[in-house]
PDB file of C-alpha atoms in Angstrom:
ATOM      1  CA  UNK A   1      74.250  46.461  19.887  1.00 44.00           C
ATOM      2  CA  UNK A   2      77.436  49.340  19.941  1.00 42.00           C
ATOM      3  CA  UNK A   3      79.324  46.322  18.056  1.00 51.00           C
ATOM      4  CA  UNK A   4      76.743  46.541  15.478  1.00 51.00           C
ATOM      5  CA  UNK A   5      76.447  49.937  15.322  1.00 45.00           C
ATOM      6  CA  UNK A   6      80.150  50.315  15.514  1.00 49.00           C
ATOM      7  CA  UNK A   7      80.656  47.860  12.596  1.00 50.00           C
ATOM      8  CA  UNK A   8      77.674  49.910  10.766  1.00 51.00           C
ATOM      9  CA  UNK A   9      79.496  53.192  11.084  1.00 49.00           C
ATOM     10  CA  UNK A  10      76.931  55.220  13.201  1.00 50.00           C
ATOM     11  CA  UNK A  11      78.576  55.884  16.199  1.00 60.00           C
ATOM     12  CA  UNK A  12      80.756  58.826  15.823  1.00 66.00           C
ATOM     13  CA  UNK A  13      84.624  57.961  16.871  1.00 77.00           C
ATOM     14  CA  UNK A  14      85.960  59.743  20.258  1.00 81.00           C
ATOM     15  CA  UNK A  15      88.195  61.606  18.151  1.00 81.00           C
ATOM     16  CA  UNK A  16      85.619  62.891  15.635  1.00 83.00           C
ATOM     17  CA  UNK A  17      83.881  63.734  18.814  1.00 85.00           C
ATOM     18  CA  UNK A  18      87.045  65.946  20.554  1.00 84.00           C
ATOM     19  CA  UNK A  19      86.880  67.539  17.178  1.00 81.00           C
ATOM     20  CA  UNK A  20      83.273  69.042  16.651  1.00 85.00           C
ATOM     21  CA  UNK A  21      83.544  69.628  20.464  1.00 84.00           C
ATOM     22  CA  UNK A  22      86.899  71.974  19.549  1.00 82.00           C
ATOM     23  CA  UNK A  23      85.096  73.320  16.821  1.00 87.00           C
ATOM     24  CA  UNK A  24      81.890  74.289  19.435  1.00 89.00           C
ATOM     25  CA  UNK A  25      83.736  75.758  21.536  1.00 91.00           C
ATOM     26  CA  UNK A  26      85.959  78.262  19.132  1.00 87.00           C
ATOM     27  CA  UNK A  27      82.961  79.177  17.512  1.00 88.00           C
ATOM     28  CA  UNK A  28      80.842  79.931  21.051  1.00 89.00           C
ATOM     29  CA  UNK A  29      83.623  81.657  21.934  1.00 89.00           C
ATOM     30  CA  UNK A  30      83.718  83.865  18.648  1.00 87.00           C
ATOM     31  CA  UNK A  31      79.851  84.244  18.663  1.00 89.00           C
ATOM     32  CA  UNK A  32      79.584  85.502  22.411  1.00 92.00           C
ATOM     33  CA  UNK A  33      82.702  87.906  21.979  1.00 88.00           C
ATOM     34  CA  UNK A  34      80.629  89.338  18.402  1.00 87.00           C
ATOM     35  CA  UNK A  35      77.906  89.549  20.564  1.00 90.00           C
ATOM     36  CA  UNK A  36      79.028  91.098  23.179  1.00 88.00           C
ATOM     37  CA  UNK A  37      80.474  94.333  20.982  1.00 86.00           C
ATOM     38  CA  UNK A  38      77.309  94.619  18.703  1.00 89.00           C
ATOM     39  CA  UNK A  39      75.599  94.625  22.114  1.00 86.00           C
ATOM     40  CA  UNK A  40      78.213  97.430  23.215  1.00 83.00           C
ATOM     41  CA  UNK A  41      78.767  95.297  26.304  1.00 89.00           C
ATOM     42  CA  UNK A  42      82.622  95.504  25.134  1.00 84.00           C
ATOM     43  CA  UNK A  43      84.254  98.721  23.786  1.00 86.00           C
ATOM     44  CA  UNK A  44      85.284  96.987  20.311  1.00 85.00           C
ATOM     45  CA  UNK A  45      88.292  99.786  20.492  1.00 84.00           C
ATOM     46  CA  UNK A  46      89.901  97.956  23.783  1.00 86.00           C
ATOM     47  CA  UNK A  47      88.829  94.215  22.666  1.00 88.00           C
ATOM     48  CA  UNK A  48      88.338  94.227  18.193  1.00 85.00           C
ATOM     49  CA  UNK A  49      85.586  92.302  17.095  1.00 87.00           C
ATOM     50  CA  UNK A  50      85.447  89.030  15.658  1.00 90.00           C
ATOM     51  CA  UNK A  51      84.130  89.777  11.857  1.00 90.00           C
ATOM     52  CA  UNK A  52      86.730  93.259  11.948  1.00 88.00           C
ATOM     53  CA  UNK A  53      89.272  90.174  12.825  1.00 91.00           C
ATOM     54  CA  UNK A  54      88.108  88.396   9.948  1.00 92.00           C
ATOM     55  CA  UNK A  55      88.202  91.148   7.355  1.00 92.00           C
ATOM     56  CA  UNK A  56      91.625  92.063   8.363  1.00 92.00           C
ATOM     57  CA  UNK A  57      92.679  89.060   8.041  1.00 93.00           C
ATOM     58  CA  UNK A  58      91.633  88.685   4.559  1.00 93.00           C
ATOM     59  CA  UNK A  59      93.260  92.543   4.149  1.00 92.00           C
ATOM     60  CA  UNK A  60      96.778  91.021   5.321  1.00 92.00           C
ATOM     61  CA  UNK A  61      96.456  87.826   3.879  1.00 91.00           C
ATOM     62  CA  UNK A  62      95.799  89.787   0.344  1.00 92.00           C
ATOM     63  CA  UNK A  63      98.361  91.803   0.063  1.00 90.00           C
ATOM     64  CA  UNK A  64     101.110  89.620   1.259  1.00 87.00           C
ATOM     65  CA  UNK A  65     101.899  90.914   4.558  1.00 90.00           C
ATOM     66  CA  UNK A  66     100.614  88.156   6.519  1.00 92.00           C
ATOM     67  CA  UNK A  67     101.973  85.522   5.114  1.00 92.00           C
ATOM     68  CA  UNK A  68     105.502  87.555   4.865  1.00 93.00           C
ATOM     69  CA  UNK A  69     105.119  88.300   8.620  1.00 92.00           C
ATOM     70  CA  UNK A  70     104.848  84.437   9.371  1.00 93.00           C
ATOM     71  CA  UNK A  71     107.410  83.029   6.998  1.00 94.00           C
ATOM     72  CA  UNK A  72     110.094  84.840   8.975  1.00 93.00           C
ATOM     73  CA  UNK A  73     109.248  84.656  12.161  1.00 93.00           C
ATOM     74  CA  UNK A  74     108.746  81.145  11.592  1.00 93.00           C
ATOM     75  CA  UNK A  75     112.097  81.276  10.151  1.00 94.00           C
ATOM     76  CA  UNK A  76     113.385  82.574  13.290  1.00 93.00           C
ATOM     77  CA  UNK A  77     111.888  80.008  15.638  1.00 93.00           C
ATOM     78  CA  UNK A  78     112.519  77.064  13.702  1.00 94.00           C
ATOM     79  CA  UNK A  79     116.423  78.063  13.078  1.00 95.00           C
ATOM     80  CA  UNK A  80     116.861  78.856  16.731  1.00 94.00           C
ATOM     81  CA  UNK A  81     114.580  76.447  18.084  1.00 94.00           C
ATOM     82  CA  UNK A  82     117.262  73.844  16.583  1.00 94.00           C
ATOM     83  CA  UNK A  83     120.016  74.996  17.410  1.00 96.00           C
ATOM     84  CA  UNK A  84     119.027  75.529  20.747  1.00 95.00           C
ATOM     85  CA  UNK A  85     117.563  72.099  21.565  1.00 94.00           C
ATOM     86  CA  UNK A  86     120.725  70.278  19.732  1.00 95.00           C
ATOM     87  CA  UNK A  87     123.185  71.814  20.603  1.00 96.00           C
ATOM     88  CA  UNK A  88     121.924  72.260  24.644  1.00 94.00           C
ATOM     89  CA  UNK A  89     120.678  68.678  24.672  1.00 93.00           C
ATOM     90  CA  UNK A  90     124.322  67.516  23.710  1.00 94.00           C
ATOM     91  CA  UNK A  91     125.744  69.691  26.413  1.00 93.00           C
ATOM     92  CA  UNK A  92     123.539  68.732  28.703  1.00 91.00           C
ATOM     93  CA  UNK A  93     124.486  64.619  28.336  1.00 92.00           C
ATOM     94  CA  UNK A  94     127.954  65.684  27.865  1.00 91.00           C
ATOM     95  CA  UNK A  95     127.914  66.929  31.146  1.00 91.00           C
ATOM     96  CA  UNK A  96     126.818  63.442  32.299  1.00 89.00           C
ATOM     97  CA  UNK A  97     130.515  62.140  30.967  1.00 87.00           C
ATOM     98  CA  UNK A  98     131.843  64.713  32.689  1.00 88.00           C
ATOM     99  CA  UNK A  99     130.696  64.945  36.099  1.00 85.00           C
ATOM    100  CA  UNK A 100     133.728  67.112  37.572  1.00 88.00           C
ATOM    101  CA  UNK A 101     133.186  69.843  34.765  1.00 88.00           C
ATOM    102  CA  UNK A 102     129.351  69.283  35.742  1.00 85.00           C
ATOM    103  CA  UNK A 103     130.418  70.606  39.258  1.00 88.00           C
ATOM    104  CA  UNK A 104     132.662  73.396  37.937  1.00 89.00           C
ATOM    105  CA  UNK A 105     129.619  74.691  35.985  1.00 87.00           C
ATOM    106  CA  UNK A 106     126.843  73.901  37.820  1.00 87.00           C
ATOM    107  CA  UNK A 107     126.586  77.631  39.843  1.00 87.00           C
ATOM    108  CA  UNK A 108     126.971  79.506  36.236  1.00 87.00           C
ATOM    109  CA  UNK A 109     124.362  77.444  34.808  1.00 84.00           C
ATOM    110  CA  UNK A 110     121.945  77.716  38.007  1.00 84.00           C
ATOM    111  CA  UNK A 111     122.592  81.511  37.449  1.00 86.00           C
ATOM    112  CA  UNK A 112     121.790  81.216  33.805  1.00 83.00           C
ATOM    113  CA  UNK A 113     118.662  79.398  33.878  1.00 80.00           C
ATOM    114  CA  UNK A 114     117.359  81.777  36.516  1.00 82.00           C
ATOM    115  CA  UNK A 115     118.489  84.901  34.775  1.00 81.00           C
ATOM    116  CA  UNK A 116     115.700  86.369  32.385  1.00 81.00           C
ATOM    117  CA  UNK A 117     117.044  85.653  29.146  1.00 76.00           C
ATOM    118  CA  UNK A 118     114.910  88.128  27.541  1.00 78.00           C
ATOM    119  CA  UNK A 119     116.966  90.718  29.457  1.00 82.00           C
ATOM    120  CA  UNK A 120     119.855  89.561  26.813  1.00 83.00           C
ATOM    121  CA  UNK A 121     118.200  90.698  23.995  1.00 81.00           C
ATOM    122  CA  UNK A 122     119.064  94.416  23.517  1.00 83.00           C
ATOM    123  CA  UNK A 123     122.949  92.716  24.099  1.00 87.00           C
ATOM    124  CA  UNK A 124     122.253  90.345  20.888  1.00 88.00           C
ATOM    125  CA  UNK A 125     120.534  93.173  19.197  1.00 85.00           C
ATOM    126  CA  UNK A 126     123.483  95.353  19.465  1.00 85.00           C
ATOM    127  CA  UNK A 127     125.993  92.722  18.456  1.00 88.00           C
ATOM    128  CA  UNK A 128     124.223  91.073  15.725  1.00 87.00           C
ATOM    129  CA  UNK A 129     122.046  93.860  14.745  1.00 83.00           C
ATOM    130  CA  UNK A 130     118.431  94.401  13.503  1.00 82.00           C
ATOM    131  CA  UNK A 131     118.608  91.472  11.193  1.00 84.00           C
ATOM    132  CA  UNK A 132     116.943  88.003  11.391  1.00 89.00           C
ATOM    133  CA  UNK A 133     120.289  86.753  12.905  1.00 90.00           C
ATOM    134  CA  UNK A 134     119.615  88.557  15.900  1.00 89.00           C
ATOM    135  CA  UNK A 135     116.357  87.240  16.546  1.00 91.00           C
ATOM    136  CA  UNK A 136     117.846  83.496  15.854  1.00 92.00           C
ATOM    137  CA  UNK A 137     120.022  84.193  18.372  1.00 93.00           C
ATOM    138  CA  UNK A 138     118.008  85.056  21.159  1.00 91.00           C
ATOM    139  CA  UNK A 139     115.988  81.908  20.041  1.00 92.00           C
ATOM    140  CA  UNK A 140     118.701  79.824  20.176  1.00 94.00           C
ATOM    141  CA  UNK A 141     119.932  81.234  23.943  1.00 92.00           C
ATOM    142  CA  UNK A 142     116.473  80.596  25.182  1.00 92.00           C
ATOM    143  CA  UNK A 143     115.969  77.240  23.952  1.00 93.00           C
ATOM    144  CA  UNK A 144     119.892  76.474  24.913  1.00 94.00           C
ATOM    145  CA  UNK A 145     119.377  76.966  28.795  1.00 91.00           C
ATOM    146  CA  UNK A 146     116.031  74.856  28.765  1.00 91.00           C
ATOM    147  CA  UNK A 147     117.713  71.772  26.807  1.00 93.00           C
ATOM    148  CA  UNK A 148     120.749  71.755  28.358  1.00 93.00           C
ATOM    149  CA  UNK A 149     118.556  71.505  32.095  1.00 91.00           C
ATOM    150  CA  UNK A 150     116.329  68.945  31.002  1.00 92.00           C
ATOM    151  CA  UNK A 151     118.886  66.597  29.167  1.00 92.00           C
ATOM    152  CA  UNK A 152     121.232  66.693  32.505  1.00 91.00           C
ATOM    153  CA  UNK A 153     118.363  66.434  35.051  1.00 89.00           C
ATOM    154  CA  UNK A 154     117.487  63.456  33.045  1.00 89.00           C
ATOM    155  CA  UNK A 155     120.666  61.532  32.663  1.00 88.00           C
ATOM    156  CA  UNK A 156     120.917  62.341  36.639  1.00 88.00           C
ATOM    157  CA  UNK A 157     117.711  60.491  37.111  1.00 87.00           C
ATOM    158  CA  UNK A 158     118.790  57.242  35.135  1.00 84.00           C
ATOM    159  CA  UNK A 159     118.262  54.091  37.136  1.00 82.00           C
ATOM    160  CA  UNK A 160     121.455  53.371  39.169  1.00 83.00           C
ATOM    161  CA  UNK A 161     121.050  49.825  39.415  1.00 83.00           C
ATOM    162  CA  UNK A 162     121.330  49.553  35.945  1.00 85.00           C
ATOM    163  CA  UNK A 163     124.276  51.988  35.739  1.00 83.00           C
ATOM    164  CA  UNK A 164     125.913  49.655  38.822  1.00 85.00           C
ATOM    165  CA  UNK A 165     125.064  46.219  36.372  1.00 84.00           C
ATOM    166  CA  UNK A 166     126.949  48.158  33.537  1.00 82.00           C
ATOM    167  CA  UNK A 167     130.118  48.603  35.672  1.00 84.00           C
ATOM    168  CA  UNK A 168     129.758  45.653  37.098  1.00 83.00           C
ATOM    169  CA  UNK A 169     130.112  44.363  33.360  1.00 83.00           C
ATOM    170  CA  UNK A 170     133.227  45.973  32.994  1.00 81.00           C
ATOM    171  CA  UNK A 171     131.615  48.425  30.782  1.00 79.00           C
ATOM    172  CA  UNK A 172     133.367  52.131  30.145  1.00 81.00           C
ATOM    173  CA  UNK A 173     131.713  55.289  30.739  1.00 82.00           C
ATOM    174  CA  UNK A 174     130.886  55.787  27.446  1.00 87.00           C
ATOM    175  CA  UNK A 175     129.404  52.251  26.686  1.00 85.00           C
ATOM    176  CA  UNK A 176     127.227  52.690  29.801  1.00 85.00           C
ATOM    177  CA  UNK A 177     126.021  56.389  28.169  1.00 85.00           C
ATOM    178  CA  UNK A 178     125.515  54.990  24.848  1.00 86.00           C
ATOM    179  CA  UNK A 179     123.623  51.233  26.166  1.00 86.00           C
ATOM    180  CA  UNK A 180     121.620  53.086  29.121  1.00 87.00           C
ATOM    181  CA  UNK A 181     122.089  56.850  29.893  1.00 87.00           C
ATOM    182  CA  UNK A 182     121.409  58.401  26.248  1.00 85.00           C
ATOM    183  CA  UNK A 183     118.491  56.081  25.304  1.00 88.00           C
ATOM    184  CA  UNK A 184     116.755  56.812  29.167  1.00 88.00           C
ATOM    185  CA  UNK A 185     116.719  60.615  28.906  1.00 90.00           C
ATOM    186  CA  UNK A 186     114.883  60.978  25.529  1.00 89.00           C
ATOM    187  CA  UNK A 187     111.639  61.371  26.868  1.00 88.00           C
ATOM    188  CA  UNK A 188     113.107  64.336  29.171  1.00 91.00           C
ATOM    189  CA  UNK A 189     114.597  65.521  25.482  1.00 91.00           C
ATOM    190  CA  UNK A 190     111.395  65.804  23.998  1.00 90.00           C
ATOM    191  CA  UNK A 191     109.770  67.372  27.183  1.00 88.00           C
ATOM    192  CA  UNK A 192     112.390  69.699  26.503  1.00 89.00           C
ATOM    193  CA  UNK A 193     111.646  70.113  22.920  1.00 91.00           C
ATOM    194  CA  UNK A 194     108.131  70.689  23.769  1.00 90.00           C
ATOM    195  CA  UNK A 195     108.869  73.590  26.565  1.00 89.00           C
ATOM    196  CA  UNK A 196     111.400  75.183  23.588  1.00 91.00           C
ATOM    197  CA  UNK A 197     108.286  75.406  20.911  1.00 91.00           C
ATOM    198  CA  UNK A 198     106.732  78.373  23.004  1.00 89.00           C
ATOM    199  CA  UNK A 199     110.637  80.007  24.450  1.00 91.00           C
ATOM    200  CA  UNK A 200     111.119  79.872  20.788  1.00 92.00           C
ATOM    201  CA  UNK A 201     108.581  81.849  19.492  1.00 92.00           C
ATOM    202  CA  UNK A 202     108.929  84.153  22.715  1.00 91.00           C
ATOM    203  CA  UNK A 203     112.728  84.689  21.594  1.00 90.00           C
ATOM    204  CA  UNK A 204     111.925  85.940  18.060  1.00 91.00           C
ATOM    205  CA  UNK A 205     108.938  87.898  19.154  1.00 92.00           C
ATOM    206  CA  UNK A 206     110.676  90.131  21.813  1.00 89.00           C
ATOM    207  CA  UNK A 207     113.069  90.707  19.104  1.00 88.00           C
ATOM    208  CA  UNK A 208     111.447  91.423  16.615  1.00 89.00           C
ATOM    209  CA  UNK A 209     109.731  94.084  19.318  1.00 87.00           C
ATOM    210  CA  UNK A 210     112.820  95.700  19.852  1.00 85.00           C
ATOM    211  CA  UNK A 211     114.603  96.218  16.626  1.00 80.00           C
ATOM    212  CA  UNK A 212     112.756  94.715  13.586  1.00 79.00           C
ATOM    213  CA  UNK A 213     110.926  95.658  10.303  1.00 84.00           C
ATOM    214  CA  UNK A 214     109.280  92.139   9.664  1.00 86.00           C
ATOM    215  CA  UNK A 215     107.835  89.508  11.043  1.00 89.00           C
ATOM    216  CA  UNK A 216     104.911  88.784  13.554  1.00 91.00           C
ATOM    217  CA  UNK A 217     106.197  90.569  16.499  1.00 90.00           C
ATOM    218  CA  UNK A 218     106.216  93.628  14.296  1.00 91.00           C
ATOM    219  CA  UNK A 219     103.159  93.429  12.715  1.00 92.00           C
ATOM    220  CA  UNK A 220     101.583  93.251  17.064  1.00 92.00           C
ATOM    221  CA  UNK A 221     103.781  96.178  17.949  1.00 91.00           C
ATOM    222  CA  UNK A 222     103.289  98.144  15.255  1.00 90.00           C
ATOM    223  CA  UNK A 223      99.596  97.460  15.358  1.00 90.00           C
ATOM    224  CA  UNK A 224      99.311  97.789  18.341  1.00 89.00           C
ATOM    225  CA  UNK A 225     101.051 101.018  18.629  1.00 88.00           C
ATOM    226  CA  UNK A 226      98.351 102.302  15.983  1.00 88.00           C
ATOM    227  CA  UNK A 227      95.566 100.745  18.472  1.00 88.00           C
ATOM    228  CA  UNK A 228      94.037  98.461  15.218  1.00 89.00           C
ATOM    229  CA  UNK A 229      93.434  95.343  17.812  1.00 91.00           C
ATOM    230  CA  UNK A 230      92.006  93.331  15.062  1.00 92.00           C
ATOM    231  CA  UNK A 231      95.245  93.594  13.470  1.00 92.00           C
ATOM    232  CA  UNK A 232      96.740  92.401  16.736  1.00 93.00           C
ATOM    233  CA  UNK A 233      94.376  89.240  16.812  1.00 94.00           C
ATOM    234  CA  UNK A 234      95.010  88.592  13.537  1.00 93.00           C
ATOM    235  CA  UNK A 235      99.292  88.323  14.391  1.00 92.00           C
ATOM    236  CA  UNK A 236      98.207  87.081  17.768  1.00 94.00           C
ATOM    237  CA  UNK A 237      95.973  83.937  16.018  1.00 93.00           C
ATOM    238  CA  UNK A 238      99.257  83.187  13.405  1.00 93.00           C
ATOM    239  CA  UNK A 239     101.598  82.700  16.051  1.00 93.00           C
ATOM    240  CA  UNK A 240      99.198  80.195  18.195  1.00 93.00           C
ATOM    241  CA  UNK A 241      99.248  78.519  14.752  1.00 92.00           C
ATOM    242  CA  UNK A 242     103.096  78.660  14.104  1.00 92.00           C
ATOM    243  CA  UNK A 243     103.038  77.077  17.862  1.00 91.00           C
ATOM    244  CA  UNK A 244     100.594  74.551  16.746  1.00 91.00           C
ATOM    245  CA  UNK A 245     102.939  73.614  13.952  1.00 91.00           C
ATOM    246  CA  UNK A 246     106.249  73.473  15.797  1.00 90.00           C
ATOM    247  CA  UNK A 247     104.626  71.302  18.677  1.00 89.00           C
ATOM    248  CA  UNK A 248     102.906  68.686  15.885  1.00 90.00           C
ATOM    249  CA  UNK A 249     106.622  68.578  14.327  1.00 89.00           C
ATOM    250  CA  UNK A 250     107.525  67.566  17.547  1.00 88.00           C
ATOM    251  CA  UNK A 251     105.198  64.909  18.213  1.00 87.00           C
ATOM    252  CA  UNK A 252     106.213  63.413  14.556  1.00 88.00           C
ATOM    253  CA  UNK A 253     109.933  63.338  15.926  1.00 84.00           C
ATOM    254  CA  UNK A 254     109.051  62.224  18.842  1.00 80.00           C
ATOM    255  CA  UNK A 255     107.307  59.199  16.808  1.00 83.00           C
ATOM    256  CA  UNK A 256     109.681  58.119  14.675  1.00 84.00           C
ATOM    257  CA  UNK A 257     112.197  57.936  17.426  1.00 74.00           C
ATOM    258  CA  UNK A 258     109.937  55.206  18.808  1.00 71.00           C
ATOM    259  CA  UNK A 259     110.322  53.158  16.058  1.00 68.00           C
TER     260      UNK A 259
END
């Protein structure tokens, strides 16, 4: 009988399924919140209101400033997000080749990872100034750390016996990273890549809080400073979508690798 009915088309597939329940929930969600401030359960001034989110973001998306706003902090994240991940994922395997320089630095990049790299940013702001370059930057330091952690953890956590086979071969260090080491840590990579999507769009938020006159982070502050909360949902709601984007870029990636 479900082959029939599957072969019919009237059972609904499980994805279709995660979908309307997705749907069911955002829109509960909305409804209760709206009903909650027409009901003056919620002061609307501390929480905004669902259709004021709406109509402001039909305000912003009119005259341009929304979609302004997004462009360059999604400028921002993407630019640093890359160079981040690249260039810390080739540091961390090249550290892998280098084991004694992997000792040498190992305290300064303990100290690094733990230090709050957001407490950098007024440095970067002050040497690269106000600009979008600034906010890349802080991007790209965030995302740096977190690549170049995950890439060495995962060469460290390569099968041995296989390394041992490889020398046992008479293969160099090289040919053992290129056969073995490199091809094992990509899924630690991506893991990476996936942690950098949200330090990313944390790095050109906080600096576009500090020092900025664009972007998503400034439309929240400045918002915010003004207390229009729907204003703040509505920057709040296009960054969950820029982080949407940047993690289904990922997956792609992460796909065609596979093949």
């Amino acid at each position: 009988m479900v082959e029939q009915a599957q072969q019919r088309g009237l059972l609904i597939s499980p994805w279709l399924l995660i979908l309307l329940g997705q749907i069911a929930l955002t829109v509960g969600f909305l409804g209760l919140w709206e009903i909650a401030i027409r009901a003056e359960w919620l002061p609307v001034y501390l929480y905004g209101q669902p259709s004021g989110i709406a109509k402001k973001f039909v305000t912003l998306l009119a005259d341009g400033t929304l979609v302004q706003s997004t462009l360059v902090t999604g400028l921002e994240s993407l630019i640093g997000f890359v160079i981040g991940c690249f260039f810390g994922s080739v540091a961390g395997l090249g550290l892998w080749l280098t084991p004694r320089l992997a000792l040498m630095l190992r305290p300064f990049i303990v100290a690094a990872n733990g230090l709050p790299k957001i407490a950098l940013a007024p440095l970067i702001i002050v040497w690269f100034g106000i600009g979008i370059e600034s906010k890349i930057a802080i991007a790209a330091i965030i995302t740096f750390i977190v690549s170049l952690m995950t890439a060495y953890s995962g060469a460290q956590e390569v099968d041995q016996d296989l390394i041992r086979l490889m020398r046992s071969l008479g293969a160099t260090r090289w040919q053992t990273f290129r056969k073995i080491v490199a091809p094992a840590t990509m899924p630690w990579i991506i893991s990476g890549l996936r942690l950098n999507v949200g330090f990313a769009l944390i790095g050109a938020v906080v600096g576009e809080y500090i020092a900025a006159k664009q972007g998503l982070g400034y439309l929240v502050y400045y918002a915010g400073t003004l207390y229009d909360l729907n204003a703040v949902w509505v920057g709040l709601f296009a960054l969950m979508l820029l982080a949407l984007v940047l993690d289904y870029s990922v997956t792609l990636l992460e796909r065609w690798l596979s093949y």
